[in-house]
PDB file of C-alpha atoms in Angstrom:
ATOM      1  CA  MET A  15     -64.130  95.356  67.623  1.00 78.00           C
ATOM      2  CA  ALA A  16     -62.454  95.920  71.211  1.00 86.00           C
ATOM      3  CA  VAL A  17     -59.278  97.002  69.544  1.00 93.00           C
ATOM      4  CA  LEU A  18     -61.195  99.645  67.428  1.00 94.00           C
ATOM      5  CA  ALA A  19     -63.420 100.764  70.830  1.00 94.00           C
ATOM      6  CA  SER A  20     -60.027 100.576  72.910  1.00 94.00           C
ATOM      7  CA  VAL A  21     -58.827 102.670  70.844  1.00 96.00           C
ATOM      8  CA  ILE A  22     -62.154 104.780  70.075  1.00 96.00           C
ATOM      9  CA  ASN A  23     -61.267 105.166  74.144  1.00 96.00           C
ATOM     10  CA  ILE A  24     -57.774 106.389  74.361  1.00 96.00           C
ATOM     11  CA  LEU A  25     -59.219 108.647  71.084  1.00 97.00           C
ATOM     12  CA  GLY A  26     -62.269 110.778  73.635  1.00 97.00           C
ATOM     13  CA  MET A  27     -59.618 110.682  76.790  1.00 97.00           C
ATOM     14  CA  VAL A  28     -55.878 112.218  75.088  1.00 97.00           C
ATOM     15  CA  PHE A  29     -58.809 115.337  72.806  1.00 97.00           C
ATOM     16  CA  LEU A  30     -60.173 115.453  76.981  1.00 97.00           C
ATOM     17  CA  ALA A  31     -56.820 116.037  78.950  1.00 97.00           C
ATOM     18  CA  HIS A  32     -55.466 118.430  75.451  1.00 97.00           C
ATOM     19  CA  ALA A  33     -59.371 120.311  75.458  1.00 97.00           C
ATOM     20  CA  VAL A  34     -58.484 120.748  80.021  1.00 96.00           C
ATOM     21  CA  TYR A  35     -55.376 121.798  79.953  1.00 96.00           C
ATOM     22  CA  SER A  36     -55.968 124.328  77.003  1.00 94.00           C
ATOM     23  CA  ALA A  37     -59.983 125.694  78.681  1.00 91.00           C
ATOM     24  CA  TYR A  38     -56.254 125.910  82.664  1.00 91.00           C
ATOM     25  CA  GLU A  39     -54.086 127.618  80.221  1.00 91.00           C
ATOM     26  CA  HIS A  40     -56.873 129.794  78.839  1.00 88.00           C
ATOM     27  CA  SER A  41     -57.732 130.739  82.378  1.00 82.00           C
ATOM     28  CA  LEU A  42     -54.716 132.068  82.785  1.00 85.00           C
ATOM     29  CA  LEU A  43     -54.436 134.477  79.907  1.00 82.00           C
ATOM     30  CA  PRO A  44     -54.217 138.297  80.898  1.00 76.00           C
ATOM     31  CA  SER A  45     -57.041 139.267  78.691  1.00 71.00           C
ATOM     32  CA  SER A  46     -59.475 135.993  79.690  1.00 61.00           C
ATOM     33  CA  SER A  47     -59.100 137.880  83.360  1.00 59.00           C
ATOM     34  CA  VAL A  48     -61.252 140.769  81.615  1.00 63.00           C
ATOM     35  CA  PRO A  49     -64.754 140.932  82.672  1.00 66.00           C
ATOM     36  CA  GLN A  50     -67.215 140.227  79.990  1.00 68.00           C
ATOM     37  CA  PRO A  51     -70.756 142.162  79.622  1.00 70.00           C
ATOM     38  CA  PRO A  52     -73.748 140.628  80.974  1.00 68.00           C
ATOM     39  CA  SER A  53     -75.815 138.905  78.049  1.00 69.00           C
ATOM     40  CA  ALA A  54     -78.538 139.702  76.565  1.00 71.00           C
ATOM     41  CA  ILE A  55     -79.543 137.202  75.873  1.00 73.00           C
ATOM     42  CA  LEU A  56     -79.257 134.606  78.497  1.00 70.00           C
ATOM     43  CA  PRO A  57     -80.624 134.762  81.631  1.00 76.00           C
ATOM     44  CA  ALA A  58     -78.122 136.383  84.677  1.00 70.00           C
ATOM     45  CA  ALA A  59     -78.311 132.610  86.236  1.00 70.00           C
ATOM     46  CA  LEU A  60     -77.087 130.642  82.923  1.00 70.00           C
ATOM     47  CA  ASP A  61     -74.480 133.938  81.888  1.00 63.00           C
ATOM     48  CA  LEU A  62     -71.505 132.512  81.863  1.00 65.00           C
ATOM     49  CA  ARG A  63     -68.237 134.211  83.185  1.00 64.00           C
ATOM     50  CA  VAL A  64     -66.022 132.393  81.155  1.00 64.00           C
ATOM     51  CA  ASN A  65     -65.143 132.790  77.851  1.00 76.00           C
ATOM     52  CA  LEU A  66     -63.600 130.055  76.261  1.00 83.00           C
ATOM     53  CA  PRO A  67     -63.065 130.550  72.702  1.00 88.00           C
ATOM     54  CA  LEU A  68     -64.906 128.384  69.832  1.00 90.00           C
ATOM     55  CA  ASP A  69     -62.428 125.730  69.257  1.00 94.00           C
ATOM     56  CA  ILE A  70     -62.001 124.248  73.182  1.00 94.00           C
ATOM     57  CA  THR A  71     -65.801 123.697  73.342  1.00 92.00           C
ATOM     58  CA  LEU A  72     -65.352 121.904  69.670  1.00 95.00           C
ATOM     59  CA  GLU A  73     -62.692 119.954  70.717  1.00 97.00           C
ATOM     60  CA  THR A  74     -64.069 119.211  74.556  1.00 96.00           C
ATOM     61  CA  LEU A  75     -68.099 118.599  72.822  1.00 96.00           C
ATOM     62  CA  PHE A  76     -65.884 115.834  71.012  1.00 97.00           C
ATOM     63  CA  SER A  77     -64.397 114.458  73.591  1.00 97.00           C
ATOM     64  CA  ALA A  78     -67.213 114.020  75.367  1.00 97.00           C
ATOM     65  CA  PHE A  79     -69.053 112.084  72.448  1.00 97.00           C
ATOM     66  CA  LEU A  80     -65.724 110.224  71.284  1.00 97.00           C
ATOM     67  CA  LEU A  81     -65.601 108.720  74.951  1.00 97.00           C
ATOM     68  CA  CYS A  82     -69.644 108.046  74.327  1.00 97.00           C
ATOM     69  CA  VAL A  83     -69.382 106.203  71.493  1.00 96.00           C
ATOM     70  CA  GLY A  84     -66.260 104.154  73.111  1.00 96.00           C
ATOM     71  CA  VAL A  85     -67.809 103.336  75.923  1.00 95.00           C
ATOM     72  CA  VAL A  86     -70.789 101.934  73.861  1.00 94.00           C
ATOM     73  CA  LEU A  87     -68.360 100.303  71.184  1.00 94.00           C
ATOM     74  CA  SER A  88     -67.058  98.494  74.209  1.00 92.00           C
ATOM     75  CA  SER A  89     -69.543  97.628  76.739  1.00 90.00           C
ATOM     76  CA  PRO A  90     -71.298  93.558  76.065  1.00 84.00           C
ATOM     77  CA  GLY A  91     -73.725  92.707  74.535  1.00 77.00           C
ATOM     78  CA  LEU A  92     -76.791  92.217  76.803  1.00 70.00           C
ATOM     79  CA  LYS A  93     -78.897  90.006  76.326  1.00 61.00           C
ATOM     80  CA  PRO A  94     -82.906  89.666  76.175  1.00 56.00           C
ATOM     81  CA  ILE A  95     -84.326  89.338  79.250  1.00 69.00           C
ATOM     82  CA  GLN A  96     -87.235  85.805  80.644  1.00 73.00           C
ATOM     83  CA  TRP A  97     -87.188  85.491  84.155  1.00 70.00           C
ATOM     84  CA  ASN A  98     -89.345  82.571  83.103  1.00 71.00           C
ATOM     85  CA  ALA A  99     -87.042  80.889  81.285  1.00 70.00           C
ATOM     86  CA  TRP A 100     -84.535  81.357  83.676  1.00 69.00           C
ATOM     87  CA  ALA A 101     -86.452  81.125  86.859  1.00 69.00           C
ATOM     88  CA  GLY A 102     -87.566  77.436  84.823  1.00 71.00           C
ATOM     89  CA  LYS A 103     -83.882  76.865  84.973  1.00 70.00           C
ATOM     90  CA  LEU A 104     -83.051  76.842  88.535  1.00 67.00           C
ATOM     91  CA  GLU A 105     -86.038  74.975  88.935  1.00 68.00           C
ATOM     92  CA  ARG A 106     -84.592  71.464  87.080  1.00 71.00           C
ATOM     93  CA  SER A 107     -81.081  72.525  88.194  1.00 70.00           C
ATOM     94  CA  LYS A 108     -79.908  70.483  91.346  1.00 65.00           C
ATOM     95  CA  GLU A 109     -77.665  73.036  91.714  1.00 67.00           C
ATOM     96  CA  ALA A 110     -79.883  75.587  92.689  1.00 62.00           C
ATOM     97  CA  ARG A 111     -81.834  73.147  95.108  1.00 60.00           C
ATOM     98  CA  GLU A 112     -78.760  72.696  97.252  1.00 61.00           C
ATOM     99  CA  ILE A 113     -78.575  76.593  98.071  1.00 58.00           C
ATOM    100  CA  PRO A 114     -81.344  78.240 100.530  1.00 56.00           C
ATOM    101  CA  GLU A 115     -80.088  82.032  99.110  1.00 56.00           C
ATOM    102  CA  VAL A 116     -81.883  81.238  95.635  1.00 47.00           C
ATOM    103  CA  GLY A 117     -85.956  80.444  97.495  1.00 45.00           C
ATOM    104  CA  VAL A 118     -86.914  79.609 100.461  1.00 48.00           C
ATOM    105  CA  GLY A 119     -86.730  75.697  99.866  1.00 49.00           C
ATOM    106  CA  GLY A 120     -83.829  76.181  96.968  1.00 53.00           C
ATOM    107  CA  GLY A 121     -84.086  76.628  93.882  1.00 57.00           C
ATOM    108  CA  ASN A 122     -87.412  78.223  93.367  1.00 58.00           C
ATOM    109  CA  PRO A 123     -86.809  82.150  93.342  1.00 60.00           C
ATOM    110  CA  TYR A 124     -90.396  82.206  93.790  1.00 63.00           C
ATOM    111  CA  ALA A 125     -91.219  80.584  96.343  1.00 62.00           C
ATOM    112  CA  GLY A 126     -89.777  83.644  99.044  1.00 64.00           C
ATOM    113  CA  LEU A 127     -93.214  85.058  97.725  1.00 66.00           C
ATOM    114  CA  GLU A 128     -95.177  81.856  97.883  1.00 63.00           C
ATOM    115  CA  GLU A 129     -94.708  80.847 101.050  1.00 65.00           C
ATOM    116  CA  ARG A 130     -94.190  84.469 103.687  1.00 67.00           C
ATOM    117  CA  PRO A 131     -95.194  84.856 107.151  1.00 67.00           C
ATOM    118  CA  GLY A 132     -97.556  87.225 106.453  1.00 68.00           C
ATOM    119  CA  PHE A 133     -99.242  85.705 102.591  1.00 67.00           C
ATOM    120  CA  LEU A 134    -102.829  85.243 103.347  1.00 70.00           C
ATOM    121  CA  ASP A 135    -104.262  82.055 101.345  1.00 72.00           C
ATOM    122  CA  VAL A 136    -107.410  82.873 101.065  1.00 77.00           C
ATOM    123  CA  ARG A 137    -108.330  79.206  98.951  1.00 80.00           C
ATOM    124  CA  GLY A 138    -106.634  77.333 102.030  1.00 81.00           C
ATOM    125  CA  ARG A 139    -108.872  79.343 103.877  1.00 84.00           C
ATOM    126  CA  ARG A 140    -111.781  78.657 102.196  1.00 88.00           C
ATOM    127  CA  LYS A 141    -110.598  75.164 102.404  1.00 89.00           C
ATOM    128  CA  GLU A 142    -110.378  75.319 106.036  1.00 90.00           C
ATOM    129  CA  PHE A 143    -114.064  76.646 106.357  1.00 90.00           C
ATOM    130  CA  ALA A 144    -116.131  74.873 104.165  1.00 91.00           C
ATOM    131  CA  GLN A 145    -114.530  71.567 106.262  1.00 91.00           C
ATOM    132  CA  TRP A 146    -115.174  73.350 109.067  1.00 90.00           C
ATOM    133  CA  ILE A 147    -118.886  73.489 108.524  1.00 89.00           C
ATOM    134  CA  GLN A 148    -118.669  70.463 106.892  1.00 89.00           C
ATOM    135  CA  GLN A 149    -117.259  68.446 110.237  1.00 88.00           C
ATOM    136  CA  ASP A 150    -120.354  70.728 112.090  1.00 81.00           C
ATOM    137  CA  ALA A 151    -122.455  69.332 110.239  1.00 80.00           C
ATOM    138  CA  VAL A 152    -121.984  66.304 111.095  1.00 78.00           C
ATOM    139  CA  GLY A 153    -121.831  66.915 115.314  1.00 73.00           C
ATOM    140  CA  GLU A 154    -125.685  68.434 114.532  1.00 72.00           C
ATOM    141  CA  LYS A 155    -126.590  65.146 113.177  1.00 68.00           C
ATOM    142  CA  SER A 156    -125.165  62.423 114.522  1.00 61.00           C
TER     143      SER A 156
END
């Protein structure tokens, strides 16, 4: 498959180079320098002043199509996105736990989100408040 993709890419490049060269040569012809009458269909902003022959236009489109097909065929296969499998694999590996860039403590890629300084831990604050109330209640009874 890689050989076929390379051949298609090379053919697309050859056709594109030929189309560009043909367009350049056509622009140098004395008949192509004659201004074209404005189009009755297209607005003035979209009206092209260069009148390329149909074969050059089709060759350009064909070469672009070949290049697109060749690039798609030569690209590697897509891998499924499974963040939970990736994170679990990282947490279980010893090498990832030793790398500090993976997470805050290493190993857990989501640890940075859980241990960030600006993160308000509501459950932890609730427990602290309940302990403070219990200590206050014990202090009043004594």
